[in-house]
Amino acid sequence: ISTNNGIKVDILSIVEYQQRGLEKLSKRIDVPLDDPTTKSCNDVDEDSSSNSTPSEEEQSRVNSVISEWNDVQAYLPKVNAPGSRIESYRQDFCGRTCVAFIISTMPAPLRDVLSEFRHAVDEEFPGRYGWLDETSLHCTLRSLDEYA
């Protein structure tokens, strides 16, 4: 995947969900991040740092997680661990969280890679893995439950 396939997040969502996978929501409040009364990244003085590019530390952290997939024998036990089954994401469970839904802003090349990955997994392991509905794809920022 090319490095220019970043996912632009311009809306955060506060959700009350009925399933951990966010396929069933009881409430969703979208909070736009593009407030016209604030400066955009393009308006920031040249002396200021821009938030549009992740720091090397952040990129390194993401790369270390992604690189776990390079050793399939070591990675599969993590994927197959208890709690990683589709049923745990679809069972009734109520909670609140702040997320960024990503499918609508995902670049086409990244969508293609995701689709090819799913197809390859289904070909290699027919019926073994389940996929959440694309509309529920999200990045969790923080749980909003009192006990979290």
PDB file of C-alpha atoms in Angstrom:
ATOM      1  CA  ILE A   1       0.000   0.000   0.000  1.00  0.00           C
ATOM      2  CA  SER A   2       1.357   3.382  -0.892  1.00  0.00           C
ATOM      3  CA  THR A   3       2.001   5.858   1.915  1.00  0.00           C
ATOM      4  CA  ASN A   4      -0.487   8.360   0.438  1.00  0.00           C
ATOM      5  CA  ASN A   5      -3.473   6.164   1.321  1.00  0.00           C
ATOM      6  CA  GLY A   6      -4.214   7.950   4.578  1.00  0.00           C
ATOM      7  CA  ILE A   7      -7.794   8.057   5.735  1.00  0.00           C
ATOM      8  CA  LYS A   8      -9.058  11.580   6.292  1.00  0.00           C
ATOM      9  CA  VAL A   9     -11.131  11.873   9.420  1.00  0.00           C
ATOM     10  CA  ASP A  10     -13.454  14.861   9.303  1.00  0.00           C
ATOM     11  CA  ILE A  11     -16.251  13.532  11.532  1.00  0.00           C
ATOM     12  CA  LEU A  12     -16.138  11.827  14.908  1.00  0.00           C
ATOM     13  CA  SER A  13     -19.178   9.896  16.073  1.00  0.00           C
ATOM     14  CA  ILE A  14     -20.476   9.371  19.569  1.00  0.00           C
ATOM     15  CA  VAL A  15     -22.389   6.102  19.445  1.00  0.00           C
ATOM     16  CA  GLU A  16     -24.518   4.025  21.727  1.00  0.00           C
ATOM     17  CA  TYR A  17     -24.268   0.501  20.377  1.00  0.00           C
ATOM     18  CA  GLN A  18     -26.172  -2.750  20.776  1.00  0.00           C
ATOM     19  CA  GLN A  19     -23.322  -4.910  19.443  1.00  0.00           C
ATOM     20  CA  ARG A  20     -19.551  -4.484  19.913  1.00  0.00           C
ATOM     21  CA  GLY A  21     -18.963  -4.552  16.148  1.00  0.00           C
ATOM     22  CA  LEU A  22     -21.168  -1.445  15.750  1.00  0.00           C
ATOM     23  CA  GLU A  23     -23.418  -3.158  13.223  1.00  0.00           C
ATOM     24  CA  LYS A  24     -26.403  -2.226  15.435  1.00  0.00           C
ATOM     25  CA  LEU A  25     -26.529   1.259  16.905  1.00  0.00           C
ATOM     26  CA  SER A  26     -29.253   2.691  19.104  1.00  0.00           C
ATOM     27  CA  LYS A  27     -27.929   6.254  18.826  1.00  0.00           C
ATOM     28  CA  ARG A  28     -25.324   8.083  16.736  1.00  0.00           C
ATOM     29  CA  ILE A  29     -24.274  11.704  17.038  1.00  0.00           C
ATOM     30  CA  ASP A  30     -21.829  12.979  14.403  1.00  0.00           C
ATOM     31  CA  VAL A  31     -19.444  15.758  15.348  1.00  0.00           C
ATOM     32  CA  PRO A  32     -17.833  17.526  12.357  1.00  0.00           C
ATOM     33  CA  LEU A  33     -14.174  18.428  12.780  1.00  0.00           C
ATOM     34  CA  ASP A  34     -14.094  21.035  10.021  1.00  0.00           C
ATOM     35  CA  ASP A  35     -15.364  23.991  12.024  1.00  0.00           C
ATOM     36  CA  PRO A  36     -15.102  26.974   9.616  1.00  0.00           C
ATOM     37  CA  THR A  37     -14.372  29.322  12.530  1.00  0.00           C
ATOM     38  CA  THR A  38     -11.033  27.602  13.224  1.00  0.00           C
ATOM     39  CA  LYS A  39      -7.846  27.671  11.173  1.00  0.00           C
ATOM     40  CA  SER A  40      -7.229  24.812   8.795  1.00  0.00           C
ATOM     41  CA  CYS A  41      -3.870  23.077   8.483  1.00  0.00           C
ATOM     42  CA  ASN A  42      -3.209  25.204   5.390  1.00  0.00           C
ATOM     43  CA  ASP A  43      -3.710  28.405   7.390  1.00  0.00           C
ATOM     44  CA  VAL A  44      -1.176  27.539  10.089  1.00  0.00           C
ATOM     45  CA  ASP A  45       1.919  29.728  10.221  1.00  0.00           C
ATOM     46  CA  GLU A  46       5.017  28.151   8.683  1.00  0.00           C
ATOM     47  CA  ASP A  47       6.693  28.220  12.097  1.00  0.00           C
ATOM     48  CA  SER A  48       3.946  25.976  13.540  1.00  0.00           C
ATOM     49  CA  SER A  49       3.911  22.228  13.171  1.00  0.00           C
ATOM     50  CA  SER A  50       1.150  20.694  11.073  1.00  0.00           C
ATOM     51  CA  ASN A  51      -1.071  17.906  12.354  1.00  0.00           C
ATOM     52  CA  SER A  52      -1.702  16.589   8.844  1.00  0.00           C
ATOM     53  CA  THR A  53       1.269  14.198   8.870  1.00  0.00           C
ATOM     54  CA  PRO A  54       1.766  11.620  11.623  1.00  0.00           C
ATOM     55  CA  SER A  55       5.012  11.846  13.570  1.00  0.00           C
ATOM     56  CA  GLU A  56       7.755   9.279  12.985  1.00  0.00           C
ATOM     57  CA  GLU A  57       6.884   7.748  16.366  1.00  0.00           C
ATOM     58  CA  GLU A  58       3.231   7.314  15.336  1.00  0.00           C
ATOM     59  CA  GLN A  59       4.224   5.862  11.957  1.00  0.00           C
ATOM     60  CA  SER A  60       6.640   3.464  13.665  1.00  0.00           C
ATOM     61  CA  ARG A  61       3.910   2.298  16.064  1.00  0.00           C
ATOM     62  CA  VAL A  62       1.503   1.592  13.190  1.00  0.00           C
ATOM     63  CA  ASN A  63       4.212  -0.161  11.164  1.00  0.00           C
ATOM     64  CA  SER A  64       5.078  -2.400  14.116  1.00  0.00           C
ATOM     65  CA  VAL A  65       1.445  -3.555  14.360  1.00  0.00           C
ATOM     66  CA  ILE A  66       1.161  -4.105  10.608  1.00  0.00           C
ATOM     67  CA  SER A  67       4.477  -5.973  10.474  1.00  0.00           C
ATOM     68  CA  GLU A  68       3.025  -8.621  12.820  1.00  0.00           C
ATOM     69  CA  TRP A  69       1.191  -9.933   9.755  1.00  0.00           C
ATOM     70  CA  ASN A  70       4.518 -10.752   8.056  1.00  0.00           C
ATOM     71  CA  ASP A  71       4.918 -13.923  10.154  1.00  0.00           C
ATOM     72  CA  VAL A  72       1.650 -15.771   9.595  1.00  0.00           C
ATOM     73  CA  GLN A  73       2.572 -18.621  11.965  1.00  0.00           C
ATOM     74  CA  ALA A  74       3.084 -16.166  14.824  1.00  0.00           C
ATOM     75  CA  TYR A  75       0.100 -13.984  13.881  1.00  0.00           C
ATOM     76  CA  LEU A  76      -2.623 -16.634  13.431  1.00  0.00           C
ATOM     77  CA  PRO A  77      -2.774 -17.531  17.156  1.00  0.00           C
ATOM     78  CA  LYS A  78      -3.545 -13.863  17.875  1.00  0.00           C
ATOM     79  CA  VAL A  79      -6.325 -13.823  15.277  1.00  0.00           C
ATOM     80  CA  ASN A  80      -7.717 -17.096  16.592  1.00  0.00           C
ATOM     81  CA  ALA A  81      -7.581 -16.078  20.267  1.00  0.00           C
ATOM     82  CA  PRO A  82     -10.767 -16.236  22.366  1.00  0.00           C
ATOM     83  CA  GLY A  83     -12.815 -13.084  21.876  1.00  0.00           C
ATOM     84  CA  SER A  84     -11.697 -12.738  18.272  1.00  0.00           C
ATOM     85  CA  ARG A  85     -14.684 -14.627  16.924  1.00  0.00           C
ATOM     86  CA  ILE A  86     -17.392 -12.856  14.941  1.00  0.00           C
ATOM     87  CA  GLU A  87     -20.016 -13.938  17.488  1.00  0.00           C
ATOM     88  CA  SER A  88     -18.391 -11.793  20.191  1.00  0.00           C
ATOM     89  CA  TYR A  89     -18.830  -8.731  17.966  1.00  0.00           C
ATOM     90  CA  ARG A  90     -22.443  -9.572  17.086  1.00  0.00           C
ATOM     91  CA  GLN A  91     -23.829 -10.645  20.450  1.00  0.00           C
ATOM     92  CA  ASP A  92     -26.100  -8.283  22.335  1.00  0.00           C
ATOM     93  CA  PHE A  93     -24.006  -5.889  24.374  1.00  0.00           C
ATOM     94  CA  CYS A  94     -24.744  -2.244  25.087  1.00  0.00           C
ATOM     95  CA  GLY A  95     -22.116   0.427  25.392  1.00  0.00           C
ATOM     96  CA  ARG A  96     -20.982   3.895  24.352  1.00  0.00           C
ATOM     97  CA  THR A  97     -17.869   4.920  22.472  1.00  0.00           C
ATOM     98  CA  CYS A  98     -16.303   7.646  20.354  1.00  0.00           C
ATOM     99  CA  VAL A  99     -15.275   6.452  16.899  1.00  0.00           C
ATOM    100  CA  ALA A 100     -14.350   7.553  13.408  1.00  0.00           C
ATOM    101  CA  PHE A 101     -16.306   5.594  10.801  1.00  0.00           C
ATOM    102  CA  ILE A 102     -13.842   5.111   7.963  1.00  0.00           C
ATOM    103  CA  ILE A 103     -15.429   3.405   4.971  1.00  0.00           C
ATOM    104  CA  SER A 104     -16.782   6.603   3.392  1.00  0.00           C
ATOM    105  CA  THR A 105     -13.376   8.318   3.479  1.00  0.00           C
ATOM    106  CA  MET A 106     -11.200   5.296   2.704  1.00  0.00           C
ATOM    107  CA  PRO A 107      -9.175   5.805  -0.504  1.00  0.00           C
ATOM    108  CA  ALA A 108     -10.171   3.481  -3.357  1.00  0.00           C
ATOM    109  CA  PRO A 109      -6.766   1.713  -3.479  1.00  0.00           C
ATOM    110  CA  LEU A 110      -7.054   0.900   0.218  1.00  0.00           C
ATOM    111  CA  ARG A 111     -10.620  -0.365  -0.262  1.00  0.00           C
ATOM    112  CA  ASP A 112      -9.333  -2.582  -3.064  1.00  0.00           C
ATOM    113  CA  VAL A 113      -6.587  -4.019  -0.854  1.00  0.00           C
ATOM    114  CA  LEU A 114      -9.109  -4.721   1.902  1.00  0.00           C
ATOM    115  CA  SER A 115     -11.450  -6.428  -0.554  1.00  0.00           C
ATOM    116  CA  GLU A 116      -8.604  -8.510  -2.022  1.00  0.00           C
ATOM    117  CA  PHE A 117      -7.504  -9.493   1.503  1.00  0.00           C
ATOM    118  CA  ARG A 118     -11.001 -10.649   2.447  1.00  0.00           C
ATOM    119  CA  HIS A 119     -11.301 -12.605  -0.799  1.00  0.00           C
ATOM    120  CA  ALA A 120      -7.902 -14.280  -0.272  1.00  0.00           C
ATOM    121  CA  VAL A 121      -8.781 -15.261   3.301  1.00  0.00           C
ATOM    122  CA  ASP A 122     -12.154 -16.663   2.213  1.00  0.00           C
ATOM    123  CA  GLU A 123     -10.443 -18.642  -0.574  1.00  0.00           C
ATOM    124  CA  GLU A 124      -7.797 -20.056   1.767  1.00  0.00           C
ATOM    125  CA  PHE A 125     -10.115 -20.679   4.754  1.00  0.00           C
ATOM    126  CA  PRO A 126     -13.677 -21.106   3.408  1.00  0.00           C
ATOM    127  CA  GLY A 127     -16.290 -20.414   6.095  1.00  0.00           C
ATOM    128  CA  ARG A 128     -13.706 -19.958   8.864  1.00  0.00           C
ATOM    129  CA  TYR A 129     -13.838 -16.166   9.245  1.00  0.00           C
ATOM    130  CA  GLY A 130     -16.748 -13.751   9.280  1.00  0.00           C
ATOM    131  CA  TRP A 131     -16.627 -10.128   8.219  1.00  0.00           C
ATOM    132  CA  LEU A 132     -18.404  -7.187   9.769  1.00  0.00           C
ATOM    133  CA  ASP A 133     -20.549  -5.070   7.484  1.00  0.00           C
ATOM    134  CA  GLU A 134     -18.429  -2.406   5.761  1.00  0.00           C
ATOM    135  CA  THR A 135     -20.627   0.382   7.098  1.00  0.00           C
ATOM    136  CA  SER A 136     -19.505  -0.509  10.624  1.00  0.00           C
ATOM    137  CA  LEU A 137     -15.763  -0.201   9.869  1.00  0.00           C
ATOM    138  CA  HIS A 138     -14.370   2.258  12.390  1.00  0.00           C
ATOM    139  CA  CYS A 139     -11.429   3.341  14.461  1.00  0.00           C
ATOM    140  CA  THR A 140     -12.197   3.599  18.164  1.00  0.00           C
ATOM    141  CA  LEU A 141     -10.861   6.723  19.829  1.00  0.00           C
ATOM    142  CA  ARG A 142     -12.132   6.030  23.307  1.00  0.00           C
ATOM    143  CA  SER A 143     -14.738   4.062  25.202  1.00  0.00           C
ATOM    144  CA  LEU A 144     -17.324   6.298  26.869  1.00  0.00           C
ATOM    145  CA  ASP A 145     -18.563   3.687  29.311  1.00  0.00           C
ATOM    146  CA  GLU A 146     -18.234   4.564  32.976  1.00  0.00           C
ATOM    147  CA  TYR A 147     -16.308   1.402  33.830  1.00  0.00           C
ATOM    148  CA  ALA A 148     -13.769   1.779  31.001  1.00  0.00           C
TER     149      ALA A 148
END
